[in-house]
Amino acid sequence: MERGKMAEAESLETAAEHERILREIESTDTACIGPTLRSVYDGEEHGRFMEKLETRIRNHDREIEKMCNFHYQGFVDSITELLKVRGEAQKLKNQVTDTNRKLQHEGKELVIAMEELKQCRLQQRNISATVDKLMLCLPVLEMYSKLRDQMKTKRHYPALKTLEHLEHTYLPQVSHYRFCKVMVDNIPKLREEIKDVSMSDLKDFLESIRKHSDKIGETAMKQAQQQRNLDNIVLQQPRIGSKRKSKKDTYIIFDTEIESTSPKSEQDSGILDVEDEEDDEEVPGAQDLVDFSPVYRCLHIYSVLGARETFENYYRKQRRKQARLVLQPPSNMHETLDGYRKYFNQIVGFFVVEDHILHTTQGLVNRAYIDELWEMALSKTIAALRTHSSYCSDPNLVLDLKNLIVLFADTLQVYGFPVNQLFDMLLEIRDQYSETLLKKWAGIFRNILDSDNYSPIPVTSEEVYKKVVGQFPFQDTELEKQPFPKKFPFSEFVPKVYNQIKEFIYACLKFSEDLHLSSTEVDDMIRKSTNLLLTRTLSNSLQNVIKRKNIGLTELVQIIINTTHLEKSCKYLEEFITNITNVLPETVHTTKLYGTTTFKDARHAAEEEIYTNLNQKIDQFLQLADYDWMTGDLGNKASDYLVDLIAFLRSTFAVFTHLPGKVAQTACMSACKHLATSLMQLLLEAEVRQLTLGALQQFNLDVRECEQFARSGPVPGFQEDTLQLAFIDLRQLLDLFIQWDWSTYLADYGQPNCKYLRVNPVTALTLLEKMKDTSRKNNMFAQFRKNERDKQKLIDTVAKQLRGLISSHHS
C-alpha cells in the first residue's frame, strides 16, 4: 500500500511539472523555449509529457474551431470584399504600372542630369578639399623656393632663417605628405650646405685679408701720420719730452657696427678696390677697404646652428696662422725702407682688423686673445728688427727706419696696444745708428783730411774772411788789423771738421725726435755720441794721417796748429749742444765733451811724429856720410852731407814759428840729441875697425859745425848753451883723443868736476883700440922709430889703465 501511495505521489508531482512546462511554453518567447524543452528531455517522463502536450493541442484546436464557427459569416463577407478589392487592386496596379512606365520615360533625362549633378558635386567637393590642401602646401613650397633662391644668391643667413621657419612653422602642418618628408630629410643637408658655403666665404675673406693687410695697414699709418701732422701744426714745437696721445677717438679706421641678431650686409666678402690716394687728399678709412659681412654672417650662422664655439676656435686658429706668416720678415727686408714699410703695414693691418672684430662682435675674439697675439707679435717684431737693422750700414736708412717704427708704434697705440718695448728697442737702434753715423763720418773726415793742402787759408777780401769766421769760431785781433791778403793760421780742414761735428750733432738730434725722451736724456745722448765721434772716429782719422808714411814735417806742423784751434773750439761745441737741447752744462749728470783730450792726443802724436820724422831725415843724411877713416890728411871744413843736414834743420825749424814754443824746443832738442847719438854710433860702429887721427880731426870739424848750429839758436827759448849740451859727450870724447889728455882723464875719473865727465871708459877703450890697430898697421916697417914705439907703448898703457877702470867700475 505504501508503495502505491508513493507512486501516486510521484505521478502527481510529474503531472504538476508537466503543467508548469506547458504554461511556460505557451507564455515564453519561441527563442527562449530551448531550456524548457531540455528539462523535459532530461526527465524520464517525456512520453507522458508528449501525451499531455497532445491533449493540450486538441483542446486548443476545439477552442479555435468554436471561435471560427462563431465568426464564419463575417469571414465570408470579408472574403467577398477581398475578392472585390482584388479586382480594383489589379486595375490600380495596371494604372500604377502604366504611370511608372510613363514616369520612367519622362524622368530618364532627369536621372541623367542628376547623375551629372552628382558627379559635379563630387568633383566640387574634391576640388574644395584639394584647394584647402594646396593652401596649406603652397606656403611650404614658396618658402622652399625662397630658400633655394637665397642659397643660389649666397644670402646664407636669410636662408638659414627661412629654413628655421620652414622647419618649425610650415612643415608640421603638412608633414603627412611625401614631398614634405623629402624636405624634412633635406633640412640637415641644407644646414650643412649653408655652413660649408659660409665657411668657404669666410676662408675667402681670410685669404683676402691676408693679401691686403699691407693696404689696410698703410691706410691706418697714413691716418696716424696725418694726425701727427695736425698735432705738430697745433703745437708748433718739437715733440721732445711730450706725451703721446692715447685717445682712440682721434681717428677711427673702422666705424661699422653690427647688430647682435643680424649681419650688417649681404654683399659678397672681400677687399674693395681703392685707388691710391695722394698725400694731400683725404685718406680712405679702412672700412672703405674691407667688407666684414662674411665674418658676421658666418658668426651668426654658426651661432644659430649651435656651433659658435667651433667657429670661434676655427677663426682664432686661422688668424694665429696668418699672424705667424705676417710676422715672418722677408730675408732682404733690411735692403730698402720699402721692405720695412711693407712689413709694418702688414702687422698694422692685421691688428687693425682684429681690433675692429673685437669691437663689432660679441666674443668672437676677446681682449685676452688680442693681448696674447700682440705679445707674440711684439717679441717677433723686435727680434726681426734687431736682426735686420744690424745689417744696415746707411745712417739715413736707419733714421728713416726709426721714423717708421715711431709711426708704427703710434698707430698701434691709438688702438690700445702697449708699445713701450718698441721705444725701448729704438734706444738699442739708437746705439746702432750712432755706430753707422761714426762710420759715415769716418769716411767724411778721411776725405777732408786727404783733400786738405795743410797750408794756412789765404784770405784776399773781407767777404772771404767773414765767410771763414762764420764757419769756424776764430778771433784774432792782430790778424784782423793786418791788411789783405793775409792768412789764417789753420788750414781748410779746421772749419770743415768743425762744421761736420755740428752736422753729426744735428744727425743725432734727428734720431731723438719723437722718442718721447726728456731734454736731459737727449742732451746726454748727443754728448755721448759726440764724445765717441771725437775720441774714436776723429781721433783715429787724425792718427791715420799722422802715421801716414809720406807725411811731411810741414803737414805735421800744420796738424799741430789745426788741432790747437780745434781744441779751443770745444767750448763753442758745448754751447751749440746746450742751445739745441736747452740743458745747461751745469746740470747734474751732464756729460762733458772730451774734445780737448782728443785734440791734445792728436797733437802729441803729431809732435812725436815730428820728432820721429826729423830723426828719420837725419838718418837719411847720415847715410850719405862717407868718412875715410884711414886718411892722414887734416881737413879744414865740415863734410858736405853735414852742411846739407844743418841747412835742412835750419829751414825746418824756421817753419816751426807757429808751433807752441815748447813743441819747437822739444823738436830741436830731440833732433840735436839724435844727431849726436847717431854721430857717436857712426864713430863707434863695429864696421869701423880702424881710424886715424886725421879722420878723427875731420869728424871733429863736423861736430863743431853741429855745435855752431846749436849756438845759433835755431829755435828761440833755449838758455845759453842748453842746446849744445846735446853734443857734450862727443865734444869731450873728441877733445880727449885730439888733445891726448889721458893723464887728466885717468887722474880725475870719477870726480864730480872731472873735465871729461861725459866720457865712458868703455867708449874710450873702443875708440882707442881702433887707433891702436891703425898705428900697428901703418908702422910695420917703421917699428924701429923711437917716437912711434913710444906712442904705441903709451896706447897700450892707456888701454890697460882703461880696462882697469872698467873692471873696478863693474866690481
mmCIF file of C-alpha atoms in Angstrom, residues 517-704:
data_model
loop_
_atom_site.group_PDB
_atom_site.id
_atom_site.type_symbol
_atom_site.label_atom_id
_atom_site.label_comp_id
_atom_site.label_asym_id
_atom_site.label_seq_id
_atom_site.Cartn_x
_atom_site.Cartn_y
_atom_site.Cartn_z
ATOM 1 C CA LEU A 517 112.680 111.468 -24.241
ATOM 2 C CA SER A 518 113.332 114.288 -21.838
ATOM 3 C CA SER A 519 115.630 117.140 -22.810
ATOM 4 C CA THR A 520 118.223 115.823 -20.377
ATOM 5 C CA GLU A 521 118.150 112.369 -21.990
ATOM 6 C CA VAL A 522 118.502 113.876 -25.449
ATOM 7 C CA ASP A 523 121.371 116.073 -24.286
ATOM 8 C CA ASP A 524 123.111 113.104 -22.700
ATOM 9 C CA MET A 525 122.663 111.007 -25.845
ATOM 10 C CA ILE A 526 124.064 113.736 -28.101
ATOM 11 C CA ARG A 527 127.034 114.383 -25.833
ATOM 12 C CA LYS A 528 127.928 110.706 -25.547
ATOM 13 C CA SER A 529 127.705 110.216 -29.318
ATOM 14 C CA THR A 530 129.740 113.369 -29.929
ATOM 15 C CA ASN A 531 132.363 112.135 -27.491
ATOM 16 C CA LEU A 532 132.601 108.894 -29.451
ATOM 17 C CA LEU A 533 132.954 110.919 -32.642
ATOM 18 C CA LEU A 534 135.792 112.954 -31.149
ATOM 19 C CA THR A 535 137.628 110.321 -29.152
ATOM 20 C CA ARG A 536 137.307 107.459 -31.603
ATOM 21 C CA THR A 537 136.388 108.477 -35.131
ATOM 22 C CA LEU A 538 138.111 111.844 -35.467
ATOM 23 C CA SER A 539 140.993 110.728 -33.288
ATOM 24 C CA ASN A 540 141.581 107.650 -35.478
ATOM 25 C CA SER A 541 141.362 109.748 -38.632
ATOM 26 C CA LEU A 542 143.943 112.188 -37.307
ATOM 27 C CA GLN A 543 146.159 109.358 -36.105
ATOM 28 C CA ASN A 544 145.989 107.706 -39.532
ATOM 29 C CA VAL A 545 147.037 110.924 -41.222
ATOM 30 C CA ILE A 546 149.795 111.477 -38.715
ATOM 31 C CA LYS A 547 151.096 107.912 -39.131
ATOM 32 C CA ARG A 548 150.964 108.072 -42.917
ATOM 33 C CA LYS A 549 154.301 107.145 -44.499
ATOM 34 C CA ASN A 550 154.517 110.082 -46.852
ATOM 35 C CA ILE A 551 153.542 112.684 -44.280
ATOM 36 C CA GLY A 552 155.859 115.669 -44.270
ATOM 37 C CA LEU A 553 157.068 117.876 -41.494
ATOM 38 C CA THR A 554 155.098 120.805 -42.897
ATOM 39 C CA GLU A 555 151.902 118.782 -42.747
ATOM 40 C CA LEU A 556 152.662 117.646 -39.214
ATOM 41 C CA VAL A 557 153.314 121.196 -38.123
ATOM 42 C CA GLN A 558 150.009 122.295 -39.667
ATOM 43 C CA ILE A 559 148.183 119.417 -37.952
ATOM 44 C CA ILE A 560 149.509 120.602 -34.593
ATOM 45 C CA ILE A 561 148.345 124.139 -35.330
ATOM 46 C CA ASN A 562 144.939 122.878 -36.541
ATOM 47 C CA THR A 563 144.328 120.653 -33.522
ATOM 48 C CA THR A 564 145.236 123.543 -31.251
ATOM 49 C CA HIS A 565 142.471 125.679 -32.761
ATOM 50 C CA LEU A 566 140.005 122.781 -32.779
ATOM 51 C CA GLU A 567 140.736 122.236 -29.112
ATOM 52 C CA LYS A 568 139.868 125.852 -28.419
ATOM 53 C CA SER A 569 136.591 125.460 -30.334
ATOM 54 C CA CYS A 570 135.302 122.712 -27.999
ATOM 55 C CA LYS A 571 133.668 125.249 -25.712
ATOM 56 C CA TYR A 572 131.654 126.533 -28.693
ATOM 57 C CA LEU A 573 130.507 122.964 -29.404
ATOM 58 C CA GLU A 574 129.369 122.747 -25.781
ATOM 59 C CA GLU A 575 127.361 125.944 -26.258
ATOM 60 C CA PHE A 576 125.950 124.624 -29.532
ATOM 61 C CA ILE A 577 124.637 121.457 -27.845
ATOM 62 C CA THR A 578 123.240 123.495 -24.964
ATOM 63 C CA ASN A 579 121.340 125.752 -27.363
ATOM 64 C CA ILE A 580 119.649 122.901 -29.240
ATOM 65 C CA THR A 581 118.784 120.826 -26.143
ATOM 66 C CA ASN A 582 118.098 123.661 -23.656
ATOM 67 C CA VAL A 583 120.071 121.800 -20.979
ATOM 68 C CA LEU A 584 122.645 123.894 -19.185
ATOM 69 C CA PRO A 585 126.152 122.423 -18.796
ATOM 70 C CA GLU A 586 125.909 122.967 -15.034
ATOM 71 C CA THR A 587 123.010 120.493 -14.823
ATOM 72 C CA VAL A 588 123.698 117.472 -12.642
ATOM 73 C CA HIS A 589 124.902 114.391 -14.539
ATOM 74 C CA THR A 590 125.538 116.386 -17.701
ATOM 75 C CA THR A 591 128.193 114.636 -19.791
ATOM 76 C CA LYS A 592 131.200 116.738 -20.723
ATOM 77 C CA LEU A 593 132.796 116.746 -24.153
ATOM 78 C CA TYR A 594 136.174 115.074 -24.390
ATOM 79 C CA GLY A 595 137.301 117.047 -27.424
ATOM 80 C CA THR A 596 140.140 118.686 -25.548
ATOM 81 C CA THR A 597 141.676 115.307 -24.765
ATOM 82 C CA THR A 598 141.196 114.138 -28.343
ATOM 83 C CA PHE A 599 142.969 117.093 -29.893
ATOM 84 C CA LYS A 600 145.700 117.015 -27.271
ATOM 85 C CA ASP A 601 146.342 113.347 -28.027
ATOM 86 C CA ALA A 602 146.419 114.068 -31.740
ATOM 87 C CA ARG A 603 148.768 116.973 -31.194
ATOM 88 C CA HIS A 604 151.057 114.861 -29.037
ATOM 89 C CA ALA A 605 151.042 112.146 -31.687
ATOM 90 C CA ALA A 606 151.903 114.734 -34.328
ATOM 91 C CA GLU A 607 154.674 116.039 -32.143
ATOM 92 C CA GLU A 608 156.054 112.543 -31.679
ATOM 93 C CA GLU A 609 155.758 112.007 -35.396
ATOM 94 C CA ILE A 610 157.660 115.261 -35.988
ATOM 95 C CA TYR A 611 160.398 114.029 -33.703
ATOM 96 C CA THR A 612 160.426 110.678 -35.464
ATOM 97 C CA ASN A 613 160.304 112.297 -38.885
ATOM 98 C CA LEU A 614 163.162 114.623 -38.055
ATOM 99 C CA ASN A 615 165.218 111.722 -36.795
ATOM 100 C CA GLN A 616 164.483 109.780 -39.975
ATOM 101 C CA LYS A 617 165.574 112.739 -42.084
ATOM 102 C CA ILE A 618 168.757 112.999 -40.018
ATOM 103 C CA ASP A 619 169.333 109.275 -40.561
ATOM 104 C CA GLN A 620 168.872 109.741 -44.283
ATOM 105 C CA PHE A 621 171.526 112.470 -44.333
ATOM 106 C CA LEU A 622 173.861 110.373 -42.191
ATOM 107 C CA GLN A 623 173.559 107.568 -44.697
ATOM 108 C CA LEU A 624 175.324 109.947 -47.110
ATOM 109 C CA ALA A 625 178.294 110.224 -44.746
ATOM 110 C CA ASP A 626 181.442 108.894 -46.431
ATOM 111 C CA TYR A 627 184.317 109.181 -43.995
ATOM 112 C CA ASP A 628 187.792 107.991 -44.912
ATOM 113 C CA TRP A 629 188.721 106.573 -41.555
ATOM 114 C CA MET A 630 192.256 105.805 -42.704
ATOM 115 C CA THR A 631 193.091 109.289 -44.026
ATOM 116 C CA GLY A 632 196.120 111.077 -42.736
ATOM 117 C CA ASP A 633 195.207 114.473 -44.146
ATOM 118 C CA LEU A 634 193.863 117.127 -41.887
ATOM 119 C CA GLY A 635 190.660 118.705 -43.299
ATOM 120 C CA ASN A 636 189.690 122.356 -42.986
ATOM 121 C CA LYS A 637 185.885 122.261 -43.422
ATOM 122 C CA ALA A 638 182.895 120.217 -42.373
ATOM 123 C CA SER A 639 181.635 117.355 -44.506
ATOM 124 C CA ASP A 640 179.166 118.227 -47.280
ATOM 125 C CA TYR A 641 176.437 115.906 -46.010
ATOM 126 C CA LEU A 642 176.557 117.558 -42.621
ATOM 127 C CA VAL A 643 176.407 121.042 -44.121
ATOM 128 C CA ASP A 644 173.313 119.978 -46.048
ATOM 129 C CA LEU A 645 171.840 118.427 -42.908
ATOM 130 C CA ILE A 646 172.344 121.619 -40.910
ATOM 131 C CA ALA A 647 170.761 123.657 -43.718
ATOM 132 C CA PHE A 648 167.766 121.341 -43.714
ATOM 133 C CA LEU A 649 167.385 121.662 -39.948
ATOM 134 C CA ARG A 650 167.586 125.456 -40.124
ATOM 135 C CA SER A 651 164.848 125.625 -42.787
ATOM 136 C CA THR A 652 162.697 123.100 -40.919
ATOM 137 C CA PHE A 653 162.879 124.915 -37.617
ATOM 138 C CA ALA A 654 162.051 128.143 -39.397
ATOM 139 C CA VAL A 655 158.660 126.595 -40.222
ATOM 140 C CA PHE A 656 158.054 125.943 -36.542
ATOM 141 C CA THR A 657 157.365 129.620 -35.867
ATOM 142 C CA HIS A 658 153.585 128.997 -35.438
ATOM 143 C CA LEU A 659 154.094 125.997 -33.179
ATOM 144 C CA PRO A 660 153.899 126.327 -29.432
ATOM 145 C CA GLY A 661 157.381 127.193 -28.145
ATOM 146 C CA LYS A 662 157.682 124.012 -26.134
ATOM 147 C CA VAL A 663 156.984 121.856 -29.181
ATOM 148 C CA ALA A 664 159.599 123.620 -31.301
ATOM 149 C CA GLN A 665 162.160 123.448 -28.491
ATOM 150 C CA THR A 666 161.467 119.757 -27.884
ATOM 151 C CA ALA A 667 161.748 119.008 -31.596
ATOM 152 C CA CYS A 668 165.022 120.901 -31.835
ATOM 153 C CA MET A 669 166.494 119.266 -28.740
ATOM 154 C CA SER A 670 165.308 115.836 -29.934
ATOM 155 C CA ALA A 671 166.913 116.394 -33.336
ATOM 156 C CA CYS A 672 170.224 117.505 -31.809
ATOM 157 C CA LYS A 673 170.295 114.597 -29.389
ATOM 158 C CA HIS A 674 169.512 112.131 -32.144
ATOM 159 C CA LEU A 675 172.190 113.679 -34.336
ATOM 160 C CA ALA A 676 174.744 113.465 -31.541
ATOM 161 C CA THR A 677 173.800 109.869 -30.752
ATOM 162 C CA SER A 678 173.931 108.893 -34.441
ATOM 163 C CA LEU A 679 177.370 110.511 -34.861
ATOM 164 C CA MET A 680 178.612 108.657 -31.775
ATOM 165 C CA GLN A 681 177.274 105.390 -33.169
ATOM 166 C CA LEU A 682 178.856 106.170 -36.513
ATOM 167 C CA LEU A 683 182.201 106.644 -34.806
ATOM 168 C CA LEU A 684 181.935 103.522 -32.711
ATOM 169 C CA GLU A 685 180.178 101.120 -35.085
ATOM 170 C CA ALA A 686 181.786 97.717 -35.480
ATOM 171 C CA GLU A 687 182.332 98.102 -39.208
ATOM 172 C CA VAL A 688 184.843 100.897 -38.491
ATOM 173 C CA ARG A 689 187.649 98.740 -37.209
ATOM 174 C CA GLN A 690 190.437 101.254 -37.674
ATOM 175 C CA LEU A 691 190.671 105.006 -37.786
ATOM 176 C CA THR A 692 193.386 107.614 -37.900
ATOM 177 C CA LEU A 693 193.884 110.842 -36.076
ATOM 178 C CA GLY A 694 193.265 112.673 -39.346
ATOM 179 C CA ALA A 695 189.852 111.040 -39.689
ATOM 180 C CA LEU A 696 189.160 111.985 -36.112
ATOM 181 C CA GLN A 697 190.115 115.590 -36.915
ATOM 182 C CA GLN A 698 187.606 115.629 -39.815
ATOM 183 C CA PHE A 699 184.948 114.180 -37.566
ATOM 184 C CA ASN A 700 185.763 116.915 -35.053
ATOM 185 C CA LEU A 701 185.108 119.581 -37.712
ATOM 186 C CA ASP A 702 181.651 118.085 -38.322
ATOM 187 C CA VAL A 703 180.882 118.104 -34.617
ATOM 188 C CA ARG A 704 181.995 121.719 -34.394
#
